[in-house]
Tab-separated table of C-alpha atoms in Angstrom:
chain	number	residue	atom	x	y	z
A	1	UNK	CA	95.844	93.507	115.601
A	2	UNK	CA	92.588	91.746	116.513
A	3	UNK	CA	92.452	88.040	115.883
A	4	UNK	CA	89.948	86.122	113.805
A	5	UNK	CA	90.577	82.658	115.244
A	6	UNK	CA	88.012	80.074	116.141
A	7	UNK	CA	89.181	80.401	119.704
A	8	UNK	CA	90.429	83.583	121.240
A	9	UNK	CA	92.897	83.260	124.074
A	10	UNK	CA	92.459	85.545	127.043
A	11	UNK	CA	94.664	88.533	126.615
A	12	UNK	CA	97.799	88.608	128.754
A	13	UNK	CA	100.269	91.436	128.605
A	14	UNK	CA	103.894	90.505	128.113
A	15	UNK	CA	105.802	90.197	131.361
A	16	UNK	CA	108.461	92.088	129.499
A	17	UNK	CA	108.094	94.804	126.915
A	18	UNK	CA	109.241	94.494	123.359
A	19	UNK	CA	110.088	98.119	122.802
A	20	UNK	CA	110.876	99.946	119.603
A	21	UNK	CA	114.555	99.682	118.808
A	22	UNK	CA	116.838	102.164	117.206
A	23	UNK	CA	117.949	99.685	114.604
A	24	UNK	CA	120.287	100.799	111.840
A	25	UNK	CA	117.725	100.001	109.123
A	26	UNK	CA	118.056	101.656	105.770
A	27	UNK	CA	115.709	102.077	102.787
A	28	UNK	CA	118.689	101.432	100.453
A	29	UNK	CA	120.026	98.382	102.337
A	30	UNK	CA	119.907	96.084	99.269
A	31	UNK	CA	120.761	98.638	96.579
A	32	UNK	CA	124.154	97.039	95.948
A	33	UNK	CA	123.584	93.437	97.003
A	34	UNK	CA	120.115	92.837	95.567
A	35	UNK	CA	118.846	95.888	93.641
A	36	UNK	CA	115.895	93.923	92.199
A	37	UNK	CA	114.544	92.904	95.628
A	38	UNK	CA	111.719	95.458	95.758
A	39	UNK	CA	110.579	94.570	92.213
A	40	UNK	CA	110.624	90.824	92.834
A	41	UNK	CA	108.521	91.127	96.012
A	42	UNK	CA	106.098	93.596	94.460
A	43	UNK	CA	105.482	91.484	91.340
A	44	UNK	CA	105.020	88.329	93.414
A	45	UNK	CA	102.470	90.026	95.673
A	46	UNK	CA	100.624	91.558	92.755
A	47	UNK	CA	100.361	88.252	90.853
A	48	UNK	CA	99.223	86.366	93.969
A	49	UNK	CA	96.579	89.009	94.686
A	50	UNK	CA	95.155	88.673	91.210
A	51	UNK	CA	94.820	84.913	91.773
A	52	UNK	CA	93.466	85.310	95.321
A	53	UNK	CA	91.860	88.665	96.308
A	54	UNK	CA	92.219	87.708	100.002
A	55	UNK	CA	96.022	87.923	99.843
A	56	UNK	CA	96.363	91.680	100.683
A	57	UNK	CA	94.399	91.423	103.942
A	58	UNK	CA	96.220	88.229	104.916
A	59	UNK	CA	99.676	89.629	104.270
A	60	UNK	CA	98.987	92.831	106.193
A	61	UNK	CA	97.655	90.839	109.141
A	62	UNK	CA	100.650	88.515	108.969
A	63	UNK	CA	103.020	91.481	109.345
A	64	UNK	CA	101.122	92.846	112.339
A	65	UNK	CA	101.096	89.478	114.061
A	66	UNK	CA	104.820	88.948	113.394
A	67	UNK	CA	105.901	92.294	114.796
A	68	UNK	CA	103.664	92.110	117.855
A	69	UNK	CA	105.177	88.861	119.232
A	70	UNK	CA	108.963	88.908	119.126
A	71	UNK	CA	109.395	91.981	117.019
A	72	UNK	CA	109.642	91.972	113.226
A	73	UNK	CA	111.836	88.859	112.877
A	74	UNK	CA	109.669	86.641	110.659
A	75	UNK	CA	109.020	84.232	113.555
A	76	UNK	CA	105.388	83.973	112.385
A	77	UNK	CA	106.666	82.251	109.235
A	78	UNK	CA	108.406	79.345	110.996
A	79	UNK	CA	106.685	75.953	110.852
A	80	UNK	CA	105.990	73.866	113.899
A	81	UNK	CA	108.172	70.814	114.581
A	82	UNK	CA	107.524	67.676	116.622
A	83	UNK	CA	109.367	69.372	119.480
A	84	UNK	CA	107.819	72.841	119.178
A	85	UNK	CA	104.429	74.339	118.290
A	86	UNK	CA	105.132	77.573	116.398
A	87	UNK	CA	103.311	80.890	116.305
A	88	UNK	CA	101.449	80.144	113.107
A	89	UNK	CA	99.686	77.260	114.896
A	90	UNK	CA	98.686	79.315	117.955
A	91	UNK	CA	94.886	79.881	118.166
A	92	UNK	CA	94.873	83.549	117.049
A	93	UNK	CA	96.960	82.649	113.979
A	94	UNK	CA	95.056	79.611	112.723
A	95	UNK	CA	93.221	81.799	110.204
A	96	UNK	CA	96.385	83.631	109.103
A	97	UNK	CA	97.038	82.279	105.631
A	98	UNK	CA	98.911	83.061	102.394
A	99	UNK	CA	102.288	81.989	103.765
A	100	UNK	CA	102.925	80.502	100.305
A	101	UNK	CA	103.105	84.004	98.853
A	102	UNK	CA	106.082	84.892	101.051
A	103	UNK	CA	107.626	81.511	100.243
A	104	UNK	CA	107.315	82.287	96.532
A	105	UNK	CA	108.905	85.709	96.841
A	106	UNK	CA	111.717	84.299	98.950
A	107	UNK	CA	112.411	81.518	96.459
A	108	UNK	CA	112.722	84.040	93.630
A	109	UNK	CA	115.041	86.193	95.725
A	110	UNK	CA	117.264	83.206	96.528
A	111	UNK	CA	117.696	82.645	92.785
A	112	UNK	CA	118.412	86.320	92.061
A	113	UNK	CA	120.650	87.045	95.073
A	114	UNK	CA	121.286	84.015	97.286
A	115	UNK	CA	121.395	84.325	101.069
A	116	UNK	CA	120.949	88.075	101.001
A	117	UNK	CA	117.343	89.243	101.664
A	118	UNK	CA	115.871	88.238	105.034
A	119	UNK	CA	112.387	86.811	105.382
A	120	UNK	CA	111.623	89.607	107.827
A	121	UNK	CA	112.397	92.214	105.162
A	122	UNK	CA	110.369	90.299	102.572
A	123	UNK	CA	107.370	90.437	104.869
A	124	UNK	CA	107.863	94.169	105.576
A	125	UNK	CA	108.034	94.972	101.863
A	126	UNK	CA	105.040	92.767	101.141
A	127	UNK	CA	102.945	94.573	103.771
A	128	UNK	CA	103.713	97.922	102.160
A	129	UNK	CA	102.936	96.554	98.693
A	130	UNK	CA	99.485	95.186	99.591
A	131	UNK	CA	98.498	98.537	101.100
A	132	UNK	CA	99.694	100.485	98.046
A	133	UNK	CA	98.128	98.156	95.505
A	134	UNK	CA	94.712	98.373	97.156
A	135	UNK	CA	94.604	102.174	97.032
A	136	UNK	CA	96.425	103.044	100.209
A	137	UNK	CA	99.652	104.950	100.820
A	138	UNK	CA	103.149	103.807	100.008
A	139	UNK	CA	106.367	104.418	101.922
A	140	UNK	CA	110.061	103.602	101.838
A	141	UNK	CA	110.470	100.350	103.721
A	142	UNK	CA	113.501	100.423	105.967
A	143	UNK	CA	115.461	97.181	105.531
A	144	UNK	CA	118.276	95.282	107.230
A	145	UNK	CA	116.286	93.044	109.598
A	146	UNK	CA	117.574	89.568	110.364
A	147	UNK	CA	115.418	86.498	110.925
A	148	UNK	CA	114.790	85.002	114.325
A	149	UNK	CA	115.088	81.321	115.154
A	150	UNK	CA	112.448	81.072	117.922
A	151	UNK	CA	108.685	80.811	117.435
A	152	UNK	CA	106.304	79.617	120.162
A	153	UNK	CA	102.536	79.228	119.814
A	154	UNK	CA	101.955	80.214	123.466
A	155	UNK	CA	103.293	83.707	122.720
A	156	UNK	CA	100.280	84.419	120.504
A	157	UNK	CA	98.242	84.870	123.703
A	158	UNK	CA	99.773	88.333	123.732
A	159	UNK	CA	98.110	89.470	120.522
A	160	UNK	CA	95.385	92.043	121.221
A	161	UNK	CA	92.054	90.200	121.246
A	162	UNK	CA	88.880	91.528	119.548
A	163	UNK	CA	87.050	92.008	122.864
A	164	UNK	CA	89.622	94.238	124.618
A	165	UNK	CA	88.630	97.655	125.992
A	166	UNK	CA	90.548	100.800	125.045
A	167	UNK	CA	92.703	100.757	128.188
A	168	UNK	CA	93.964	97.254	127.489
A	169	UNK	CA	94.620	98.112	123.852
A	170	UNK	CA	96.603	101.220	124.780
A	171	UNK	CA	98.688	99.167	127.223
A	172	UNK	CA	99.351	96.445	124.660
A	173	UNK	CA	100.616	98.955	122.099
A	174	UNK	CA	102.580	100.949	124.693
A	175	UNK	CA	104.476	97.797	125.749
A	176	UNK	CA	105.811	97.706	122.199
A	177	UNK	CA	106.763	101.366	122.080
A	178	UNK	CA	103.676	102.355	120.107
A	179	UNK	CA	101.520	105.350	120.987
A	180	UNK	CA	97.754	105.901	121.240
A	181	UNK	CA	97.851	107.453	117.782
A	182	UNK	CA	99.704	104.365	116.472
A	183	UNK	CA	96.987	102.163	117.980
A	184	UNK	CA	94.143	103.966	116.219
A	185	UNK	CA	96.126	104.355	113.003
A	186	UNK	CA	97.275	100.764	112.719
A	187	UNK	CA	93.777	99.541	113.595
A	188	UNK	CA	92.815	101.189	110.302
A	189	UNK	CA	94.418	98.167	108.646
A	190	UNK	CA	91.123	96.487	109.365
A	191	UNK	CA	89.828	98.286	106.299
A	192	UNK	CA	91.051	95.187	104.385
A	193	UNK	CA	89.908	92.732	106.989
A	194	UNK	CA	87.373	89.944	107.464
A	195	UNK	CA	86.338	88.375	110.741
A	196	UNK	CA	84.942	84.956	111.414
A	197	UNK	CA	81.858	84.779	113.614
A	198	UNK	CA	83.747	83.495	116.649
A	199	UNK	CA	85.440	86.877	117.128
A	200	UNK	CA	82.223	88.842	117.534
A	201	UNK	CA	79.317	86.456	118.033
A	202	UNK	CA	79.174	87.224	121.771
A	203	UNK	CA	78.446	90.866	120.983
A	204	UNK	CA	75.183	89.991	119.269
A	205	UNK	CA	73.920	86.994	121.234
A	206	UNK	CA	75.341	87.005	124.748
A	207	UNK	CA	76.812	90.418	125.515
A	208	UNK	CA	75.948	90.723	129.174
A	209	UNK	CA	73.389	89.872	131.823
A	210	UNK	CA	71.530	93.066	130.979
A	211	UNK	CA	71.884	93.113	127.196
A	212	UNK	CA	71.849	90.210	124.761
A	213	UNK	CA	73.336	92.558	122.151
A	214	UNK	CA	76.006	95.210	122.645
A	215	UNK	CA	73.995	98.436	123.027
A	216	UNK	CA	76.789	100.422	121.330
A	217	UNK	CA	76.024	98.653	118.045
A	218	UNK	CA	73.818	100.040	115.325
A	219	UNK	CA	70.573	97.974	115.669
A	220	UNK	CA	70.272	97.175	111.962
A	221	UNK	CA	73.913	96.163	111.788
A	222	UNK	CA	73.454	93.963	114.892
A	223	UNK	CA	70.530	92.230	113.182
A	224	UNK	CA	72.666	91.637	110.088
A	225	UNK	CA	75.397	90.005	112.184
A	226	UNK	CA	72.852	87.875	114.028
A	227	UNK	CA	71.571	86.519	110.728
A	228	UNK	CA	75.049	85.838	109.423
A	229	UNK	CA	76.184	84.277	112.720
A	230	UNK	CA	73.335	82.523	114.601
A	231	UNK	CA	74.265	81.411	118.102
A	232	UNK	CA	74.235	77.785	116.930
A	233	UNK	CA	76.427	78.566	113.891
A	234	UNK	CA	78.632	75.692	112.788
A	235	UNK	CA	79.882	77.278	109.595
A	236	UNK	CA	83.536	78.000	110.158
A	237	UNK	CA	83.736	80.182	107.083
A	238	UNK	CA	80.854	82.523	108.075
A	239	UNK	CA	81.667	86.071	109.170
A	240	UNK	CA	81.683	89.738	108.231
A	241	UNK	CA	84.019	92.163	106.451
A	242	UNK	CA	85.367	94.868	108.791
A	243	UNK	CA	84.217	97.718	106.606
A	244	UNK	CA	81.961	98.211	103.595
A	245	UNK	CA	84.831	98.529	101.069
A	246	UNK	CA	86.838	95.508	102.111
A	247	UNK	CA	88.971	95.247	98.976
A	248	UNK	CA	89.927	98.915	99.044
A	249	UNK	CA	92.342	100.494	101.494
A	250	UNK	CA	90.528	103.644	102.595
A	251	UNK	CA	89.124	105.399	105.706
A	252	UNK	CA	85.706	103.715	105.604
A	253	UNK	CA	86.597	101.643	108.676
A	254	UNK	CA	86.517	104.775	110.825
A	255	UNK	CA	83.238	105.920	109.356
A	256	UNK	CA	81.730	102.544	110.193
A	257	UNK	CA	82.892	102.810	113.816
A	258	UNK	CA	81.269	106.235	114.166
A	259	UNK	CA	78.047	104.768	112.768
A	260	UNK	CA	78.076	102.016	115.428
A	261	UNK	CA	79.060	99.411	112.847
A	262	UNK	CA	82.433	98.321	114.219
A	263	UNK	CA	82.567	94.531	114.013
A	264	UNK	CA	84.987	93.937	116.891
A	265	UNK	CA	84.168	95.066	120.386
A	266	UNK	CA	87.749	96.420	120.560
A	267	UNK	CA	87.156	98.622	117.498
A	268	UNK	CA	83.967	100.094	118.919
A	269	UNK	CA	85.532	100.507	122.342
A	270	UNK	CA	88.061	102.967	120.892
A	271	UNK	CA	85.236	105.240	119.840
A	272	UNK	CA	83.834	105.246	123.378
A	273	UNK	CA	87.181	106.317	124.902
A	274	UNK	CA	88.033	110.040	125.065
A	275	UNK	CA	91.705	109.459	124.254
A	276	UNK	CA	91.060	107.614	120.994
A	277	UNK	CA	87.763	108.999	119.776
A	278	UNK	CA	89.106	112.345	118.396
A	279	UNK	CA	91.666	110.472	116.292
A	280	UNK	CA	88.954	108.231	114.838
A	281	UNK	CA	86.868	111.293	113.993
A	282	UNK	CA	89.819	113.046	112.364
A	283	UNK	CA	90.653	110.037	110.199
A	284	UNK	CA	86.995	109.623	109.201
A	285	UNK	CA	86.964	113.204	107.955
A	286	UNK	CA	90.338	113.285	106.291
A	287	UNK	CA	91.515	110.220	104.370
A	288	UNK	CA	94.818	111.867	103.366
A	289	UNK	CA	95.608	112.471	107.055
A	290	UNK	CA	94.938	108.796	107.779
A	291	UNK	CA	97.167	107.719	104.890
A	292	UNK	CA	100.033	109.912	106.089
A	293	UNK	CA	99.783	108.657	109.634
A	294	UNK	CA	99.402	105.038	108.533
A	295	UNK	CA	102.625	105.148	106.560
A	296	UNK	CA	104.440	106.716	109.548
A	297	UNK	CA	103.027	104.136	111.978
A	298	UNK	CA	103.910	101.235	109.718
A	299	UNK	CA	107.520	102.408	109.618
A	300	UNK	CA	107.436	102.613	113.428
A	301	UNK	CA	105.859	99.190	113.739
A	302	UNK	CA	108.510	97.809	111.430
A	303	UNK	CA	111.161	98.902	113.928
A	304	UNK	CA	109.696	97.006	116.856
A	305	UNK	CA	112.134	94.455	118.281
A	306	UNK	CA	114.273	94.362	115.142
A	307	UNK	CA	116.960	91.687	115.149
A	308	UNK	CA	120.226	92.779	113.640
A	309	UNK	CA	122.322	89.830	114.695
A	310	UNK	CA	120.229	86.910	113.543
A	311	UNK	CA	120.454	85.054	110.260
A	312	UNK	CA	119.064	85.313	106.768
A	313	UNK	CA	116.965	82.182	106.395
A	314	UNK	CA	117.297	80.306	103.125
A	315	UNK	CA	113.774	78.928	103.690
A	316	UNK	CA	111.344	81.143	105.621
A	317	UNK	CA	109.706	78.093	107.192
A	318	UNK	CA	112.722	76.853	109.084
A	319	UNK	CA	115.973	78.152	110.619
A	320	UNK	CA	119.165	77.515	108.668
């Protein structure tokens, strides 16, 4: 998904594709070994979200960023070491927070059923839970992932940046076995999102040699963003929610794009492309359709690059 970092690396496609695997994941994977796993994760996420309303958006983004790099192997959770700078410290991930929530869920799981539930599965369940608890769809999370041992900050250059055009976005998703429909559907996760100024300020102050502001933007919305993010802005916390109902998982994100109020250039670019525009329009008209497709695409995303021969980390921040 689009980054919100203070510095956006130039997008580079993987020199190799991380394609969707046919992993033997199962919704009932822990039924015998840790039957309380789903409840523990759900309660932890719910309690954390009450304490910090930003948790749902952060957990959902964390899952996207994990699966997009090395597949869904919880590599985004690994801490950097003196010898290695990890994914979470790569520029696009600097603003990815709430790792403590996954740590809390994992600690409770280790007490209930030691060395059983992988960090990758905890994150997949947590992503489902934050969507459901904010009004979105739910789905049966397929489980059985193992945790990876490798995490490199440089790999985060491969996360789709917020200024990409539709062609580059389609290629990025295709390299991970995800379709054009998956691209538009999963972008709907931005309904819970917030962006710092750095990810869109060029659209309203220095778009091109012909236009200071992106002409595809609604003029009133562009003025709003200019006021929030002046070109000389030094407030690292300033920014804009990605739709008008940011705490609610709904289809408002697509309605905003149609109205020319997409915050990211990449979001608005999808509406200007004939292959993605009809999907946006369909989701804007039918929220139930969007919910059904989002659940299906999240299951598909959760299968990307799944590791079945790794380990179950005892601590999500470091390999065993």
